[in-house]
Coordinates of C-alpha atoms and ligand atoms in Angstrom, one line a residue:
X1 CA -40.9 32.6 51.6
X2 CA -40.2 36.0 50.5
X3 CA -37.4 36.9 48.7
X4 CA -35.9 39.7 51.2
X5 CA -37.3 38.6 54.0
X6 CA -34.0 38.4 55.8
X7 CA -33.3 42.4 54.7
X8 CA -36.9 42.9 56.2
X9 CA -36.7 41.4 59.1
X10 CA -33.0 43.9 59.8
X11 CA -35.1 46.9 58.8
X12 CA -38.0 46.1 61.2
X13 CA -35.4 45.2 64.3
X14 CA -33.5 48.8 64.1
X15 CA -37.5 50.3 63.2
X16 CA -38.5 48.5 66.5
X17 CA -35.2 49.4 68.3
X18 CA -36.0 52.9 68.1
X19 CA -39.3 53.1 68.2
X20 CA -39.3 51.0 71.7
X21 CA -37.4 54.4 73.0
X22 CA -39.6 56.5 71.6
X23 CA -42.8 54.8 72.6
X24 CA -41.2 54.1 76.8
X25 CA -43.4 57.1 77.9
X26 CA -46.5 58.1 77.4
X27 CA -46.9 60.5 74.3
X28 CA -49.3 62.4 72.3
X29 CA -49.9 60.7 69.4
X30 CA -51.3 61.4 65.9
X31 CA -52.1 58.7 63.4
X32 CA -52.8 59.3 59.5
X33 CA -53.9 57.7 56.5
X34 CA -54.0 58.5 53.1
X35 CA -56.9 60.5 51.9
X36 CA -60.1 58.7 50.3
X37 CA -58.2 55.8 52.8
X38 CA -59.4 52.3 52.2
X39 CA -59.8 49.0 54.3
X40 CA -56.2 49.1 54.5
X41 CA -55.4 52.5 55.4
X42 CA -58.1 52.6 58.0
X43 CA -58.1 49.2 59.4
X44 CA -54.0 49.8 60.2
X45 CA -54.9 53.3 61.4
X46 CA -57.2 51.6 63.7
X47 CA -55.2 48.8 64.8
X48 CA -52.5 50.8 65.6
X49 CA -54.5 53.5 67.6
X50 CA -55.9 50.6 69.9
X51 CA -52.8 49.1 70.3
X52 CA -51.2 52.4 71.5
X53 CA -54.4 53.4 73.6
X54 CA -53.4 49.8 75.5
X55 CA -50.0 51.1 75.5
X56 CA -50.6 53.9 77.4
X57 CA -50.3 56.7 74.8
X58 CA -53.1 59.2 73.7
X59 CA -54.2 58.9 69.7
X60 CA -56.5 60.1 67.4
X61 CA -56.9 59.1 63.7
X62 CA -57.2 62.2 61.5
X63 CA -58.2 61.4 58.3
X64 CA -58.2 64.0 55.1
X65 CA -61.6 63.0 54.4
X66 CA -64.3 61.0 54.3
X67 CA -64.4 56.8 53.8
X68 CA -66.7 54.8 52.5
X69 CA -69.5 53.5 54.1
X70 CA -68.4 49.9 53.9
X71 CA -65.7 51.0 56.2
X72 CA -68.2 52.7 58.8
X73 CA -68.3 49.6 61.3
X74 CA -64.7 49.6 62.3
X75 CA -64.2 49.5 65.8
X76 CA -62.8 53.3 66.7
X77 CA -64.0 54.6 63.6
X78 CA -66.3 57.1 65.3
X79 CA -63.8 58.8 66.8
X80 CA -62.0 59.8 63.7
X81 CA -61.1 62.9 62.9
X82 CA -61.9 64.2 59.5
X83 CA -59.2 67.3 58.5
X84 CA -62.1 68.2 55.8
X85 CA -65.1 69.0 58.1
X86 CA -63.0 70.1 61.6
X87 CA -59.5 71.8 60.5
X88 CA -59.0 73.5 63.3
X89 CA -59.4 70.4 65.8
X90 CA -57.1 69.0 63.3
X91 CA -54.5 71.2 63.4
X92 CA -54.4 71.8 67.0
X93 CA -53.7 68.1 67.4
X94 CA -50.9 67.4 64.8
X95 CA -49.3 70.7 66.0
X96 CA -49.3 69.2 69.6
X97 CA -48.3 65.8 68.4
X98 CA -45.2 63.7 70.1
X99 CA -45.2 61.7 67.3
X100 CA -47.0 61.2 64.1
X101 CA -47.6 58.1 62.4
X102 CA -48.0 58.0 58.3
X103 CA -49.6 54.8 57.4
X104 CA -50.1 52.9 54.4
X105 CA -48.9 55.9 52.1
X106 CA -45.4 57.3 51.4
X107 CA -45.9 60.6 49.7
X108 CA -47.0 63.5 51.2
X109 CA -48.8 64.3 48.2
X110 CA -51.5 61.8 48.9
X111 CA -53.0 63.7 52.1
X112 CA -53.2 67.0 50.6
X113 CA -54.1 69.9 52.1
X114 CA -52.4 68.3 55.5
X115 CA -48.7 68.2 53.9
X116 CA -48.0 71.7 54.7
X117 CA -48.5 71.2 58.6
X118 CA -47.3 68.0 58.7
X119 CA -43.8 69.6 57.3
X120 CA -44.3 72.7 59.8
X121 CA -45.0 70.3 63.3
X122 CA -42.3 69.6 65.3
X123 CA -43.7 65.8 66.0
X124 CA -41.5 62.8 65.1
X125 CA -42.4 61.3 61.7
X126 CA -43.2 57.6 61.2
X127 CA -44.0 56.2 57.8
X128 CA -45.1 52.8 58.0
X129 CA -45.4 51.6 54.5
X130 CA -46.1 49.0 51.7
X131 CA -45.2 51.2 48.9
X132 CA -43.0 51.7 46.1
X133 CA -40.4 54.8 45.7
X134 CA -40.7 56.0 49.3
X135 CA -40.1 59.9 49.5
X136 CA -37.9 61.5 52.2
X137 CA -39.6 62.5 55.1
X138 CA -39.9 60.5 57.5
X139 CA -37.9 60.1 60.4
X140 CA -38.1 56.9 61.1
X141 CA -39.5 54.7 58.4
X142 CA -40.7 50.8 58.2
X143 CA -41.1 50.7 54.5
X144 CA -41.1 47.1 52.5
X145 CA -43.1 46.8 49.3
X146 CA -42.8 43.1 49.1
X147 CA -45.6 42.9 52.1
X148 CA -48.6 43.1 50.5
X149 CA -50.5 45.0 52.9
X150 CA -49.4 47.9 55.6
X151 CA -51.7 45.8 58.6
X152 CA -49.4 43.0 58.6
X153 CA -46.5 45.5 58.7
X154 CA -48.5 47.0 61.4
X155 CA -49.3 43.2 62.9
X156 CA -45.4 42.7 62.5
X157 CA -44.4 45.8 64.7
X158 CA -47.2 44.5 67.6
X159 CA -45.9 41.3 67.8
X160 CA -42.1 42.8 67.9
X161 CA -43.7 45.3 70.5
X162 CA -46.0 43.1 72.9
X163 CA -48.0 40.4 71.6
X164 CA -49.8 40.2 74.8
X165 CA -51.8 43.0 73.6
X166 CA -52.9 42.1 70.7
X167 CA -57.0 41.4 70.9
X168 CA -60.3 40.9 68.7
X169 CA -60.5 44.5 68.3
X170 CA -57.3 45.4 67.0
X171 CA -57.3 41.9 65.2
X172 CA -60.3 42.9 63.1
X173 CA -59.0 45.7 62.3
X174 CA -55.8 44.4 61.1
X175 CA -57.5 41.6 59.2
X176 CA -59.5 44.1 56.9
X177 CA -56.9 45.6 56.1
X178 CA -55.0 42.1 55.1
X179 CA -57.5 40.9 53.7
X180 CA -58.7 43.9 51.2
X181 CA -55.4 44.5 49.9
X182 CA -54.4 41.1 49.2
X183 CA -57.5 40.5 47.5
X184 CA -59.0 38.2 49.8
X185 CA -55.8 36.6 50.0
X186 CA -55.6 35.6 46.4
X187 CA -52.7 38.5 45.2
X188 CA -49.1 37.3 44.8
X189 CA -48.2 39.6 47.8
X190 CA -50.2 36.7 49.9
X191 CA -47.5 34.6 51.8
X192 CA -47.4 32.2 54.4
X193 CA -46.2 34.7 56.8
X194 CA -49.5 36.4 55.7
X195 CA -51.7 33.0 56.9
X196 CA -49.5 32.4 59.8
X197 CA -50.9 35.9 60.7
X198 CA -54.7 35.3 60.0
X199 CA -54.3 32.2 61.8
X200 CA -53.3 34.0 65.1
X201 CA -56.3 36.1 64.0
X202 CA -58.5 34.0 64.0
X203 CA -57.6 32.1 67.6
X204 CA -58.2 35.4 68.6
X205 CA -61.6 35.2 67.8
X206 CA -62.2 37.5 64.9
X207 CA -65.3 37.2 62.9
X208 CA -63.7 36.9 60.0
X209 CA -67.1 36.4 57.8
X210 CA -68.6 38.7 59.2
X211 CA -66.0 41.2 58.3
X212 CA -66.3 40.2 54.5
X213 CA -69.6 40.5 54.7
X214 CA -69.5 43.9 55.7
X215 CA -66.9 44.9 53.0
X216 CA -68.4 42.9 49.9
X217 CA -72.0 42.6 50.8
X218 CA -73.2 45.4 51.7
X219 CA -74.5 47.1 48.1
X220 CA -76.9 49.4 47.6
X221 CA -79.0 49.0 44.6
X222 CA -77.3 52.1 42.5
X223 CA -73.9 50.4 43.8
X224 CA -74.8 47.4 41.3
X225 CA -76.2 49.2 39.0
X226 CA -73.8 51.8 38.3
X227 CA -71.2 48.2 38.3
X228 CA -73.4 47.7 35.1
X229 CA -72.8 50.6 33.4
X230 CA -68.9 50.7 34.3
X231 CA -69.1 46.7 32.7
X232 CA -71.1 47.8 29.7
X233 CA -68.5 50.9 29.2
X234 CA -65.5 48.5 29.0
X235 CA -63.6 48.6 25.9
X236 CA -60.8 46.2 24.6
X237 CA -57.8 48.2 22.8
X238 CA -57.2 45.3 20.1
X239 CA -55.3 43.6 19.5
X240 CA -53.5 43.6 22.6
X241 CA -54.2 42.5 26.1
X242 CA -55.7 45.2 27.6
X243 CA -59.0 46.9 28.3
X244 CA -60.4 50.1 30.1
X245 CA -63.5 51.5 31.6
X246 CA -64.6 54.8 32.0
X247 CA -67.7 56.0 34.1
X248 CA -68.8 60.0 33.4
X249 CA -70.2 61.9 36.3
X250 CA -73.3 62.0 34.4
X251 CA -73.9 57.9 35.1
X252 CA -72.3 58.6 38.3
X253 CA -75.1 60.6 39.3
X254 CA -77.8 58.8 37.6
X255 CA -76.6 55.8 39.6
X256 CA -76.9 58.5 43.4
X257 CA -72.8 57.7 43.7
X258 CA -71.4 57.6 47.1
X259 CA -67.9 57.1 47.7
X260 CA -66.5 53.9 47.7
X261 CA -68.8 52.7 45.0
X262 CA -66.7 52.2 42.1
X263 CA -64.5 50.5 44.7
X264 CA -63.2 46.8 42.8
X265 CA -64.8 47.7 40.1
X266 CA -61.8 47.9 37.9
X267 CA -60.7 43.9 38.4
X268 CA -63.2 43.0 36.6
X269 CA -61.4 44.3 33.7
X270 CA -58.8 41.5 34.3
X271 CA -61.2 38.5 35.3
X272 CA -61.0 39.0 31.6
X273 CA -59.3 35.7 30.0
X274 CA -56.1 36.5 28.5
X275 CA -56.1 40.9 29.9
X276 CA -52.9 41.8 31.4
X277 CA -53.9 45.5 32.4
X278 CA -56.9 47.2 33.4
X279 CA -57.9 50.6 33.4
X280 CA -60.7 52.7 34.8
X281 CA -61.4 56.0 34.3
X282 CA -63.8 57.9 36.9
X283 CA -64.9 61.9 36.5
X284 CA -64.9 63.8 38.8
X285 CA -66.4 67.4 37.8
X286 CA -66.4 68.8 41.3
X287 CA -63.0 68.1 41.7
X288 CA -61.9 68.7 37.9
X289 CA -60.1 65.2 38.1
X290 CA -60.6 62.4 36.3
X291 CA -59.9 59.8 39.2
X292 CA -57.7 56.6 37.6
X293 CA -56.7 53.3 38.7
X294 CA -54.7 50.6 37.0
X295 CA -54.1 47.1 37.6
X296 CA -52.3 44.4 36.2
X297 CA -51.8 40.6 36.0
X298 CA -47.9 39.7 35.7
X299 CA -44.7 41.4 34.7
X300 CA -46.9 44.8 33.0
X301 CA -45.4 47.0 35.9
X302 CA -48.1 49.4 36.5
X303 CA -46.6 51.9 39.8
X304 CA -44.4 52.9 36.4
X305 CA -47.0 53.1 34.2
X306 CA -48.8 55.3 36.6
X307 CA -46.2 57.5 37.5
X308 CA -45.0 58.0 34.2
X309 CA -48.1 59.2 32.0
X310 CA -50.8 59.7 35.2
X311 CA -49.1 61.1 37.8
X312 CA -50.0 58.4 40.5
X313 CA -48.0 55.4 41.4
X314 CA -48.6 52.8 43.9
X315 CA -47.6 49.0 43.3
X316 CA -46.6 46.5 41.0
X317 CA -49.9 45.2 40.0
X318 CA -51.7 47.7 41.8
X319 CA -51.8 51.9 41.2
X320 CA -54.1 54.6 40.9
X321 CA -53.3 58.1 39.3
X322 CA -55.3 61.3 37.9
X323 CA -55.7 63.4 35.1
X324 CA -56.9 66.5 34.8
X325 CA -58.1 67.1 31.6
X326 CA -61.3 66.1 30.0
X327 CA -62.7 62.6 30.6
X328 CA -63.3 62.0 26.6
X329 CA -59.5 63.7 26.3
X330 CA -58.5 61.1 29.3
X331 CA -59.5 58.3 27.4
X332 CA -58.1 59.2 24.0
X333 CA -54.7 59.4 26.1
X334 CA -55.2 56.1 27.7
X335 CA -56.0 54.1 24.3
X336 CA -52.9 56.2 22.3
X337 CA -50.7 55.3 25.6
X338 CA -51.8 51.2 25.5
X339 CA -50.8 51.0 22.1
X340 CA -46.9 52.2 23.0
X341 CA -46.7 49.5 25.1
X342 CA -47.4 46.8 22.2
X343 CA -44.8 45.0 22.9
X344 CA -45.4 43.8 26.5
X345 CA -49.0 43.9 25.9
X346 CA -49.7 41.3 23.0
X347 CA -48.2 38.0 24.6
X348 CA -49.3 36.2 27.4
Ligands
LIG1 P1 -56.7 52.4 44.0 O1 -56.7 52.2 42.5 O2 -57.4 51.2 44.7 O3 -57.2 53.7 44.4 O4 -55.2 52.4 44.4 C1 -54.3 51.3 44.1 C2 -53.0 51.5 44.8 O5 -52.4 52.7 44.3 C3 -53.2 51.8 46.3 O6 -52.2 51.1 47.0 C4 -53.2 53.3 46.5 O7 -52.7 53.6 47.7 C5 -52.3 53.7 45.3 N1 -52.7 55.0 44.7 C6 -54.0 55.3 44.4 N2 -54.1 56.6 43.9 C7 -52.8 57.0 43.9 C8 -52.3 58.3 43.5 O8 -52.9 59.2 43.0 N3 -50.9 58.4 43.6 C9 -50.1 57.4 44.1 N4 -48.8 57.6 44.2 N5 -50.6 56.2 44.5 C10 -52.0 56.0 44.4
LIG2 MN1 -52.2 49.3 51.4

């Protein structure tokens, strides 16, 4: 059982107390994910926008950006709202918005250029939330980074709401998003609570293969081959127990990238035997970024790691970052940063 669970289960009851009042007419609603959002992000976006629908309420998604196109079968998905290629339907909608609903992020920061109206609209603010370091502006805010994925929060709050209305459509959106983030269910996040969930899921008559197929199966040739390049680029920084990968936008091209393809690839870093952190390195020479994410096996606390040296954050075992200098420059940091870390980095 989890640790705070009894803390968590006080937070959600005054979350649902109030948001009960809020939600007891109809409303104008605007739901938003972090930008480059992932199964996660989109599949709570989703599920919670069907839910409401049932509710009687009127949503839209509006997403920062594009997804990948693993994520282009969710039910609802079509009808999502890209900030990027129609700003001005955008705007219009989180300027009218009764109440807006920030999922699976807690930084405005990670749906830039939207922070500035989101700040400027009189709509209520929701933050629904898995986590670390939650920033300030919210107005009403379910935020618990021991759950390891923001659908079951969102599972939790329909259940607490009306589990009457819970279907297959909102349930398979809610399992991809439990079901990516925990790793297929093999992270420590992963509780019983988590199961007890799938199982309702699955009573509900989910697909629930055919939803991993669609995630994990579903590469194109350059996909697997760029995975090969990104494997071959791995580098060990001995003697200690980490390694990194870079990928330049030179292979990235070779390989025809589309988003979402580097997606995973940096766990294979720690299928390593023995690797406690992983690093991978991704250029990005439209955006002058070099995309980062880091992940880690154990005590090696990588949302600090991040936010310390590559101004990101995230979870535990889990963060991303960026840096916007040179990738070769990026990766001379990376290795000079490892090293400082000797000490937690050179025992199992
Ligand atoms: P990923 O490496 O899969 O992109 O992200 C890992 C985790 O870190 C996810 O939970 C994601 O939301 C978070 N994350 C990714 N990039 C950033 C970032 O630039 N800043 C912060 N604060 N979190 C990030
Ligand atoms: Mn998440």
């Amino acid at each position: 059982m989890r640790k705070d669970w009894y803390l968590s289960i006080a937070m959600i009851d005054n979350f649902i107390h109030v948001l009960k009042g809020q939600l007891s007419t109809p409303k104008k609603v605007v739901i938003i994910p972090h930008k480059n959002p992932d199964g996660d992000a989109l599949g709570s976006c989703l599920g919670w926008k069907h839910f409401l629908d049932q509710m009687g309420h009127f949503c839209t998604v509006v997403s920062p950006n594009e997804y990948p196109k693993f994520l282009d079968w969710l039910p609802g998905q079509e009808d999502i709202i890209k900030y990027n290629q129609t700003e001005d339907v955008a705007q219009k909608l989180l300027f009218e918005a009764d109440l807006i609903f920030t999922l699976d992020f807690n930084s405005l920061g990670r749906i830039k250029p939207m922070d500035e109206i989101i700040n400027n609209s009189k709509g209520i603010k929701v933050m629904i939330d898995h986590h670390e370091q939650p920033e300030d502006y919210a107005d009403l805010m379910y935020s618990d980074p021991s759950i390891g994925s923001t659908c079951e929060m969102v599972y939790n709050i329909m259940e607490a709401l009306d589990v009457s209305k819970i279907n297959s459509i909102i349930g398979s959106c809610i399992y991809t998003g439990i079901m990516t983030d925990t790793g297929s269910f093999r992270f420590q996040s992963t509780t019983s609570i988590t199961h007890s969930i799938v199982s309702n899921l699955l009573d509900m008559g989910i697909n629930h293969a055919q939803i991993h197929r669609n995630i994990y199966d579903t590469y194109s040739f350059g996909r697997l081959q760029l995975l090969g390049k990104a494997i071959t680029n791995l580098v060990k920084v001995e003697p200690l127990r980490a390694v990194y990968i870079t990928l330049s936008q030179d292979e990235l091209n070779q390989c025809e990238f589309k988003k979402g393809d580097t997606e995973g690839f940096v766990n294979y870093g720690l299928s390593l035997d023995g690797i406690k952190l992983a690093i991978i390195m991704i250029e990005n020479t439209q955006e002058s970024i070099v995309k980062m994410s880091f992940r880690s096996k154990g005590t090696f606390n990588v949302n600090e790691f991040a936010r310390k040296h590559f101004n990101g954050g995230g979870h535990f075992n889990a963060a991303g970052g960026a840096s916007f200098e040179s990738l070769e420059f990026t990766k001379e940091k990376v290795h000079q940063t490892i090293l400082e870390y000797e000490d937690q980095l050179s025992s199992i």
